[in-house]
PDB file of C-alpha atoms in Angstrom:
ATOM      1  CA  LYS A   1     172.359  74.416  40.378  1.00 70.00           C
ATOM      2  CA  ALA A   2     172.490  77.003  37.655  1.00 82.00           C
ATOM      3  CA  GLY A   3     175.942  77.617  36.227  1.00 93.00           C
ATOM      4  CA  VAL A   4     177.879  80.852  35.980  1.00 96.00           C
ATOM      5  CA  THR A   5     175.885  83.364  33.976  1.00 97.00           C
ATOM      6  CA  GLN A   6     177.484  86.160  32.008  1.00 97.00           C
ATOM      7  CA  THR A   7     175.607  88.935  30.287  1.00 96.00           C
ATOM      8  CA  PRO A   8     175.514  90.079  27.624  1.00 96.00           C
ATOM      9  CA  ARG A   9     176.796  87.268  25.408  1.00 96.00           C
ATOM     10  CA  TYR A  10     177.862  89.616  22.625  1.00 97.00           C
ATOM     11  CA  LEU A  11     178.605  93.329  22.669  1.00 97.00           C
ATOM     12  CA  ILE A  12     179.741  95.804  20.049  1.00 97.00           C
ATOM     13  CA  LYS A  13     181.188  99.145  21.091  1.00 97.00           C
ATOM     14  CA  THR A  14     183.215 101.908  19.503  1.00 97.00           C
ATOM     15  CA  ARG A  15     186.549 103.290  20.572  1.00 97.00           C
ATOM     16  CA  GLY A  16     186.383 105.677  23.503  1.00 97.00           C
ATOM     17  CA  GLN A  17     183.183 104.242  24.924  1.00 98.00           C
ATOM     18  CA  GLN A  18     182.950 102.377  28.177  1.00 98.00           C
ATOM     19  CA  VAL A  19     181.389  98.992  28.854  1.00 98.00           C
ATOM     20  CA  THR A  20     180.116  97.055  31.865  1.00 98.00           C
ATOM     21  CA  LEU A  21     179.963  93.285  31.877  1.00 98.00           C
ATOM     22  CA  SER A  22     178.033  91.262  34.407  1.00 98.00           C
ATOM     23  CA  CYS A  23     178.667  87.904  36.048  1.00 98.00           C
ATOM     24  CA  SER A  24     176.376  85.908  38.315  1.00 97.00           C
ATOM     25  CA  PRO A  25     178.282  83.130  40.086  1.00 96.00           C
ATOM     26  CA  ILE A  26     176.982  79.750  41.078  1.00 95.00           C
ATOM     27  CA  SER A  27     174.780  80.027  44.148  1.00 94.00           C
ATOM     28  CA  GLY A  28     176.894  79.864  47.282  1.00 90.00           C
ATOM     29  CA  HIS A  29     180.165  80.738  45.553  1.00 91.00           C
ATOM     30  CA  ARG A  30     181.906  83.744  47.057  1.00 90.00           C
ATOM     31  CA  SER A  31     184.921  84.046  44.756  1.00 90.00           C
ATOM     32  CA  VAL A  32     184.698  85.521  41.278  1.00 93.00           C
ATOM     33  CA  SER A  33     187.601  85.856  38.858  1.00 92.00           C
ATOM     34  CA  TRP A  34     187.754  87.578  35.500  1.00 95.00           C
ATOM     35  CA  TYR A  35     189.876  86.654  32.500  1.00 94.00           C
ATOM     36  CA  GLN A  36     190.477  88.188  29.093  1.00 96.00           C
ATOM     37  CA  GLN A  37     191.037  85.823  26.183  1.00 95.00           C
ATOM     38  CA  THR A  38     192.461  86.867  22.825  1.00 93.00           C
ATOM     39  CA  PRO A  39     193.937  84.749  20.033  1.00 89.00           C
ATOM     40  CA  GLY A  40     197.358  86.309  20.499  1.00 85.00           C
ATOM     41  CA  GLN A  41     197.666  86.447  24.291  1.00 86.00           C
ATOM     42  CA  GLY A  42     195.518  83.522  25.366  1.00 87.00           C
ATOM     43  CA  LEU A  43     193.793  83.569  28.751  1.00 90.00           C
ATOM     44  CA  GLN A  44     195.006  86.436  30.907  1.00 91.00           C
ATOM     45  CA  PHE A  45     194.012  86.990  34.508  1.00 90.00           C
ATOM     46  CA  LEU A  46     192.322  90.314  35.189  1.00 93.00           C
ATOM     47  CA  PHE A  47     191.282  90.245  38.847  1.00 90.00           C
ATOM     48  CA  GLU A  48     189.701  88.175  41.564  1.00 90.00           C
ATOM     49  CA  TYR A  49     187.107  89.168  44.141  1.00 91.00           C
ATOM     50  CA  PHE A  50     186.236  87.389  47.344  1.00 88.00           C
ATOM     51  CA  SER A  51     183.513  88.632  49.678  1.00 88.00           C
ATOM     52  CA  GLU A  52     183.398  92.038  47.942  1.00 93.00           C
ATOM     53  CA  THR A  53     187.160  92.580  48.228  1.00 92.00           C
ATOM     54  CA  GLN A  54     189.637  92.496  45.385  1.00 91.00           C
ATOM     55  CA  ARG A  55     192.156  89.879  46.377  1.00 85.00           C
ATOM     56  CA  ASN A  56     194.328  89.627  43.295  1.00 84.00           C
ATOM     57  CA  LYS A  57     194.936  91.749  40.259  1.00 88.00           C
ATOM     58  CA  GLY A  58     196.582  91.030  36.940  1.00 89.00           C
ATOM     59  CA  ASN A  59     198.742  93.313  34.829  1.00 90.00           C
ATOM     60  CA  PHE A  60     196.094  95.383  33.135  1.00 94.00           C
ATOM     61  CA  PRO A  61     195.806  99.180  32.981  1.00 96.00           C
ATOM     62  CA  GLY A  62     193.550 101.089  35.322  1.00 96.00           C
ATOM     63  CA  ARG A  63     190.910 101.321  32.604  1.00 97.00           C
ATOM     64  CA  PHE A  64     189.926  97.828  33.673  1.00 98.00           C
ATOM     65  CA  SER A  65     188.098  97.717  36.960  1.00 97.00           C
ATOM     66  CA  GLY A  66     185.681  95.504  38.751  1.00 97.00           C
ATOM     67  CA  ARG A  67     183.569  95.111  41.796  1.00 97.00           C
ATOM     68  CA  GLN A  68     181.626  92.493  43.659  1.00 97.00           C
ATOM     69  CA  PHE A  69     178.317  92.948  45.402  1.00 96.00           C
ATOM     70  CA  SER A  70     177.092  91.470  48.663  1.00 95.00           C
ATOM     71  CA  ASN A  71     175.232  88.738  46.766  1.00 94.00           C
ATOM     72  CA  SER A  72     178.567  87.770  45.096  1.00 94.00           C
ATOM     73  CA  ARG A  73     177.491  89.014  41.689  1.00 97.00           C
ATOM     74  CA  SER A  74     180.315  90.824  39.968  1.00 97.00           C
ATOM     75  CA  GLU A  75     180.741  93.438  37.296  1.00 98.00           C
ATOM     76  CA  MET A  76     183.758  94.515  35.357  1.00 98.00           C
ATOM     77  CA  ASN A  77     184.082  97.853  33.627  1.00 98.00           C
ATOM     78  CA  VAL A  78     186.366  98.951  30.843  1.00 98.00           C
ATOM     79  CA  SER A  79     186.583 102.671  30.220  1.00 95.00           C
ATOM     80  CA  THR A  80     187.883 104.474  27.141  1.00 96.00           C
ATOM     81  CA  LEU A  81     187.761 101.361  25.001  1.00 98.00           C
ATOM     82  CA  GLU A  82     190.588 100.634  22.586  1.00 97.00           C
ATOM     83  CA  LEU A  83     190.591  98.348  19.560  1.00 97.00           C
ATOM     84  CA  GLY A  84     192.870  95.972  21.439  1.00 96.00           C
ATOM     85  CA  ASP A  85     190.228  95.425  24.090  1.00 97.00           C
ATOM     86  CA  SER A  86     188.297  93.260  21.648  1.00 97.00           C
ATOM     87  CA  ALA A  87     188.272  89.880  23.348  1.00 97.00           C
ATOM     88  CA  LEU A  88     186.270  87.181  25.038  1.00 97.00           C
ATOM     89  CA  TYR A  89     185.833  88.113  28.693  1.00 98.00           C
ATOM     90  CA  LEU A  90     185.353  85.140  30.958  1.00 97.00           C
ATOM     91  CA  CYS A  91     184.119  85.029  34.501  1.00 96.00           C
ATOM     92  CA  ALA A  92     184.681  82.132  36.868  1.00 94.00           C
ATOM     93  CA  SER A  93     183.364  81.392  40.323  1.00 93.00           C
ATOM     94  CA  SER A  94     184.559  79.042  43.020  1.00 88.00           C
ATOM     95  CA  SER A  95     183.407  77.891  46.422  1.00 81.00           C
ATOM     96  CA  GLN A  96     186.447  78.817  48.459  1.00 69.00           C
ATOM     97  CA  GLY A  97     186.215  78.443  52.197  1.00 52.00           C
ATOM     98  CA  SER A  98     186.023  74.663  52.315  1.00 50.00           C
ATOM     99  CA  GLY A  99     189.312  74.601  54.161  1.00 52.00           C
ATOM    100  CA  GLN A 100     190.854  72.125  51.756  1.00 59.00           C
ATOM    101  CA  GLY A 101     193.141  74.574  50.006  1.00 65.00           C
ATOM    102  CA  PHE A 102     192.321  73.645  46.443  1.00 71.00           C
ATOM    103  CA  GLU A 103     189.605  75.230  44.373  1.00 79.00           C
ATOM    104  CA  LYS A 104     187.677  74.348  41.264  1.00 86.00           C
ATOM    105  CA  LEU A 105     186.822  77.215  38.970  1.00 89.00           C
ATOM    106  CA  PHE A 106     183.530  77.113  37.142  1.00 93.00           C
ATOM    107  CA  PHE A 107     183.543  79.311  34.067  1.00 95.00           C
ATOM    108  CA  GLY A 108     180.748  81.057  32.269  1.00 96.00           C
ATOM    109  CA  SER A 109     180.455  81.121  28.481  1.00 95.00           C
ATOM    110  CA  GLY A 110     181.888  84.611  28.341  1.00 96.00           C
ATOM    111  CA  THR A 111     181.034  87.938  26.796  1.00 97.00           C
ATOM    112  CA  GLN A 112     182.441  88.513  23.328  1.00 97.00           C
ATOM    113  CA  LEU A 113     183.332  92.202  23.108  1.00 98.00           C
ATOM    114  CA  SER A 114     184.084  93.789  19.761  1.00 97.00           C
ATOM    115  CA  VAL A 115     185.481  97.319  19.700  1.00 97.00           C
ATOM    116  CA  LEU A 116     185.144  99.108  16.351  1.00 96.00           C
TER     117      LEU A 116
ATOM    118  CA  ASP B   1     204.054  84.056  33.945  1.00 59.00           C
ATOM    119  CA  ALA B   2     202.825  80.493  33.678  1.00 61.00           C
ATOM    120  CA  LYS B   3     204.812  77.994  35.695  1.00 83.00           C
ATOM    121  CA  THR B   4     204.154  75.117  33.326  1.00 91.00           C
ATOM    122  CA  THR B   5     205.393  73.927  29.946  1.00 92.00           C
ATOM    123  CA  GLN B   6     203.192  71.915  27.604  1.00 95.00           C
ATOM    124  CA  PRO B   7     203.504  70.781  23.977  1.00 97.00           C
ATOM    125  CA  THR B   8     201.678  73.109  21.644  1.00 96.00           C
ATOM    126  CA  SER B   9     199.645  70.401  19.946  1.00 97.00           C
ATOM    127  CA  MET B  10     199.005  66.669  19.939  1.00 97.00           C
ATOM    128  CA  ASP B  11     196.961  64.224  17.912  1.00 97.00           C
ATOM    129  CA  CYS B  12     195.175  61.147  19.188  1.00 96.00           C
ATOM    130  CA  ALA B  13     193.151  58.455  17.473  1.00 97.00           C
ATOM    131  CA  GLU B  14     189.568  58.077  18.596  1.00 97.00           C
ATOM    132  CA  GLY B  15     189.206  55.308  21.162  1.00 97.00           C
ATOM    133  CA  ARG B  16     192.844  55.392  22.141  1.00 97.00           C
ATOM    134  CA  ALA B  17     194.286  56.871  25.311  1.00 97.00           C
ATOM    135  CA  ALA B  18     195.430  60.473  25.120  1.00 98.00           C
ATOM    136  CA  ASN B  19     198.447  61.234  27.288  1.00 98.00           C
ATOM    137  CA  LEU B  20     199.098  64.940  27.753  1.00 98.00           C
ATOM    138  CA  PRO B  21     202.390  65.847  29.452  1.00 97.00           C
ATOM    139  CA  CYS B  22     203.125  68.893  31.559  1.00 96.00           C
ATOM    140  CA  ASN B  23     206.391  70.111  33.005  1.00 95.00           C
ATOM    141  CA  HIS B  24     206.336  72.099  36.241  1.00 92.00           C
ATOM    142  CA  SER B  25     209.900  71.841  37.447  1.00 91.00           C
ATOM    143  CA  THR B  26     209.671  74.857  39.794  1.00 88.00           C
ATOM    144  CA  ILE B  27     206.577  73.651  41.645  1.00 88.00           C
ATOM    145  CA  SER B  28     206.517  74.333  45.377  1.00 85.00           C
ATOM    146  CA  GLY B  29     205.549  71.805  48.009  1.00 84.00           C
ATOM    147  CA  ASN B  30     202.107  73.234  48.632  1.00 83.00           C
ATOM    148  CA  GLU B  31     201.154  73.931  45.042  1.00 86.00           C
ATOM    149  CA  TYR B  32     198.435  71.925  43.375  1.00 89.00           C
ATOM    150  CA  VAL B  33     198.447  70.774  39.770  1.00 92.00           C
ATOM    151  CA  TYR B  34     195.179  71.548  37.970  1.00 92.00           C
ATOM    152  CA  TRP B  35     193.989  70.576  34.533  1.00 95.00           C
ATOM    153  CA  TYR B  36     191.316  72.442  32.631  1.00 95.00           C
ATOM    154  CA  ARG B  37     190.175  72.162  29.050  1.00 97.00           C
ATOM    155  CA  GLN B  38     188.506  74.601  26.717  1.00 96.00           C
ATOM    156  CA  ILE B  39     186.346  73.508  23.852  1.00 94.00           C
ATOM    157  CA  HIS B  40     186.037  76.096  21.123  1.00 86.00           C
ATOM    158  CA  SER B  41     183.871  79.094  22.039  1.00 79.00           C
ATOM    159  CA  GLN B  42     183.180  77.836  25.542  1.00 89.00           C
ATOM    160  CA  GLY B  43     184.616  78.717  28.939  1.00 93.00           C
ATOM    161  CA  PRO B  44     187.304  76.418  30.360  1.00 94.00           C
ATOM    162  CA  GLN B  45     186.103  73.314  32.162  1.00 95.00           C
ATOM    163  CA  TYR B  46     187.723  71.827  35.259  1.00 93.00           C
ATOM    164  CA  ILE B  47     189.017  68.284  34.714  1.00 96.00           C
ATOM    165  CA  ILE B  48     191.069  67.168  37.684  1.00 95.00           C
ATOM    166  CA  HIS B  49     193.622  68.298  40.239  1.00 93.00           C
ATOM    167  CA  GLY B  50     196.274  66.727  42.453  1.00 92.00           C
ATOM    168  CA  LEU B  51     198.897  67.539  45.039  1.00 91.00           C
ATOM    169  CA  LYS B  52     201.173  64.522  45.438  1.00 91.00           C
ATOM    170  CA  ASN B  53     199.224  61.381  44.688  1.00 91.00           C
ATOM    171  CA  ASN B  54     197.846  60.148  41.418  1.00 95.00           C
ATOM    172  CA  GLU B  55     194.177  60.962  40.992  1.00 96.00           C
ATOM    173  CA  THR B  56     191.321  59.553  38.935  1.00 97.00           C
ATOM    174  CA  ASN B  57     187.812  60.746  38.340  1.00 96.00           C
ATOM    175  CA  GLU B  58     185.095  60.112  35.798  1.00 95.00           C
ATOM    176  CA  MET B  59     186.823  62.282  33.208  1.00 95.00           C
ATOM    177  CA  ALA B  60     190.507  61.485  33.464  1.00 97.00           C
ATOM    178  CA  SER B  61     193.512  60.305  35.436  1.00 98.00           C
ATOM    179  CA  LEU B  62     196.348  62.467  36.662  1.00 98.00           C
ATOM    180  CA  ILE B  63     199.778  60.953  37.132  1.00 97.00           C
ATOM    181  CA  ILE B  64     202.270  63.089  39.092  1.00 96.00           C
ATOM    182  CA  THR B  65     205.921  62.064  39.214  1.00 96.00           C
ATOM    183  CA  GLU B  66     207.457  61.386  42.592  1.00 94.00           C
ATOM    184  CA  ASP B  67     209.559  64.564  42.458  1.00 94.00           C
ATOM    185  CA  ARG B  68     206.405  66.472  41.369  1.00 94.00           C
ATOM    186  CA  LYS B  69     208.276  68.186  38.551  1.00 94.00           C
ATOM    187  CA  SER B  70     206.002  66.828  35.858  1.00 95.00           C
ATOM    188  CA  SER B  71     202.609  65.268  35.388  1.00 96.00           C
ATOM    189  CA  THR B  72     200.522  63.542  32.729  1.00 97.00           C
ATOM    190  CA  LEU B  73     196.828  63.851  32.110  1.00 98.00           C
ATOM    191  CA  ILE B  74     195.335  60.664  30.710  1.00 98.00           C
ATOM    192  CA  LEU B  75     192.052  60.500  28.841  1.00 98.00           C
ATOM    193  CA  PRO B  76     191.599  56.730  28.717  1.00 96.00           C
ATOM    194  CA  HIS B  77     189.362  56.449  25.654  1.00 95.00           C
ATOM    195  CA  ALA B  78     189.451  59.687  23.711  1.00 97.00           C
ATOM    196  CA  THR B  79     186.400  60.677  21.701  1.00 97.00           C
ATOM    197  CA  LEU B  80     185.936  63.375  19.092  1.00 97.00           C
ATOM    198  CA  ARG B  81     184.299  65.511  21.785  1.00 95.00           C
ATOM    199  CA  ASP B  82     187.599  65.575  23.681  1.00 97.00           C
ATOM    200  CA  THR B  83     189.100  67.777  20.979  1.00 97.00           C
ATOM    201  CA  ALA B  84     190.007  70.924  22.928  1.00 97.00           C
ATOM    202  CA  VAL B  85     192.838  72.996  24.359  1.00 96.00           C
ATOM    203  CA  TYR B  86     194.103  71.470  27.604  1.00 97.00           C
ATOM    204  CA  TYR B  87     195.674  73.675  30.232  1.00 95.00           C
ATOM    205  CA  CYS B  88     197.980  72.504  33.004  1.00 94.00           C
ATOM    206  CA  ILE B  89     198.243  74.997  35.883  1.00 90.00           C
ATOM    207  CA  VAL B  90     199.995  75.065  39.233  1.00 88.00           C
ATOM    208  CA  ARG B  91     198.808  77.192  42.099  1.00 82.00           C
ATOM    209  CA  GLY B  92     199.175  77.266  45.850  1.00 72.00           C
ATOM    210  CA  PRO B  93     196.273  77.032  48.306  1.00 68.00           C
ATOM    211  CA  TYR B  94     193.661  79.627  47.563  1.00 64.00           C
ATOM    212  CA  ASN B  95     193.961  81.157  51.012  1.00 61.00           C
ATOM    213  CA  GLN B  96     197.624  81.945  50.404  1.00 62.00           C
ATOM    214  CA  GLY B  97     196.835  84.200  47.504  1.00 62.00           C
ATOM    215  CA  GLY B  98     198.414  83.806  44.113  1.00 63.00           C
ATOM    216  CA  LYS B  99     196.823  83.940  40.736  1.00 70.00           C
ATOM    217  CA  LEU B 100     195.574  81.096  38.606  1.00 76.00           C
ATOM    218  CA  ILE B 101     197.689  81.620  35.507  1.00 80.00           C
ATOM    219  CA  PHE B 102     196.840  79.827  32.279  1.00 84.00           C
ATOM    220  CA  GLY B 103     199.666  79.121  29.827  1.00 84.00           C
ATOM    221  CA  GLN B 104     199.208  78.453  26.144  1.00 88.00           C
ATOM    222  CA  GLY B 105     197.997  74.896  26.686  1.00 94.00           C
ATOM    223  CA  THR B 106     198.058  71.848  24.417  1.00 97.00           C
ATOM    224  CA  GLU B 107     195.678  71.709  21.496  1.00 97.00           C
ATOM    225  CA  LEU B 108     194.504  68.099  21.357  1.00 98.00           C
ATOM    226  CA  SER B 109     192.956  66.867  18.129  1.00 98.00           C
ATOM    227  CA  VAL B 110     191.138  63.563  18.331  1.00 97.00           C
ATOM    228  CA  LYS B 111     190.836  62.034  14.878  1.00 96.00           C
ATOM    229  CA  PRO B 112     188.507  59.280  13.648  1.00 95.00           C
TER     230      PRO B 112
END
């Protein structure tokens, strides 16, 4: 199976712009989570989608949003970019629904966003 | 906030066992212990998980204390490629909600 695919790998934007990042989960996985990673804050949970519904949300401002499509692919959008949004954005998918209660997350390589 | 406490960094000699401790004193009865690692510039990689019993797979062993308040990840024969940040996480069953929260992790350096 192909792994989790995130595009683009690198992105440079300027303050005030908006950006959309894409994540294609492993085939058959219905849950997609997004994380922001910075040197100072580490890995921070953004949100999680399951079957097109946002199930969990982290403590990020409303400028950060996401969605999931019927084929489980997910996008996240950041509007009115700030310098502090420069980070590695990671997407993870999992095959929830097995009934066993635990889940393994499979992460993509991330999108490195630089805001100038 | 993360529910786990880990040492910030550890060193290990190549070929020796690496024992990474994790404290999760407030763990609930239905919460799993997960371990992930992140090699520089890559996404985190799942290593192992457990609920009550000790677990072993091709990558590592997980030892959970009887009271479940702490655990140890064991890499039996560490190699240079095991140099990474290791995250210990606790989370309840996925269908009961809750977020997978990563703490600061332990930076393991495997030295020749």
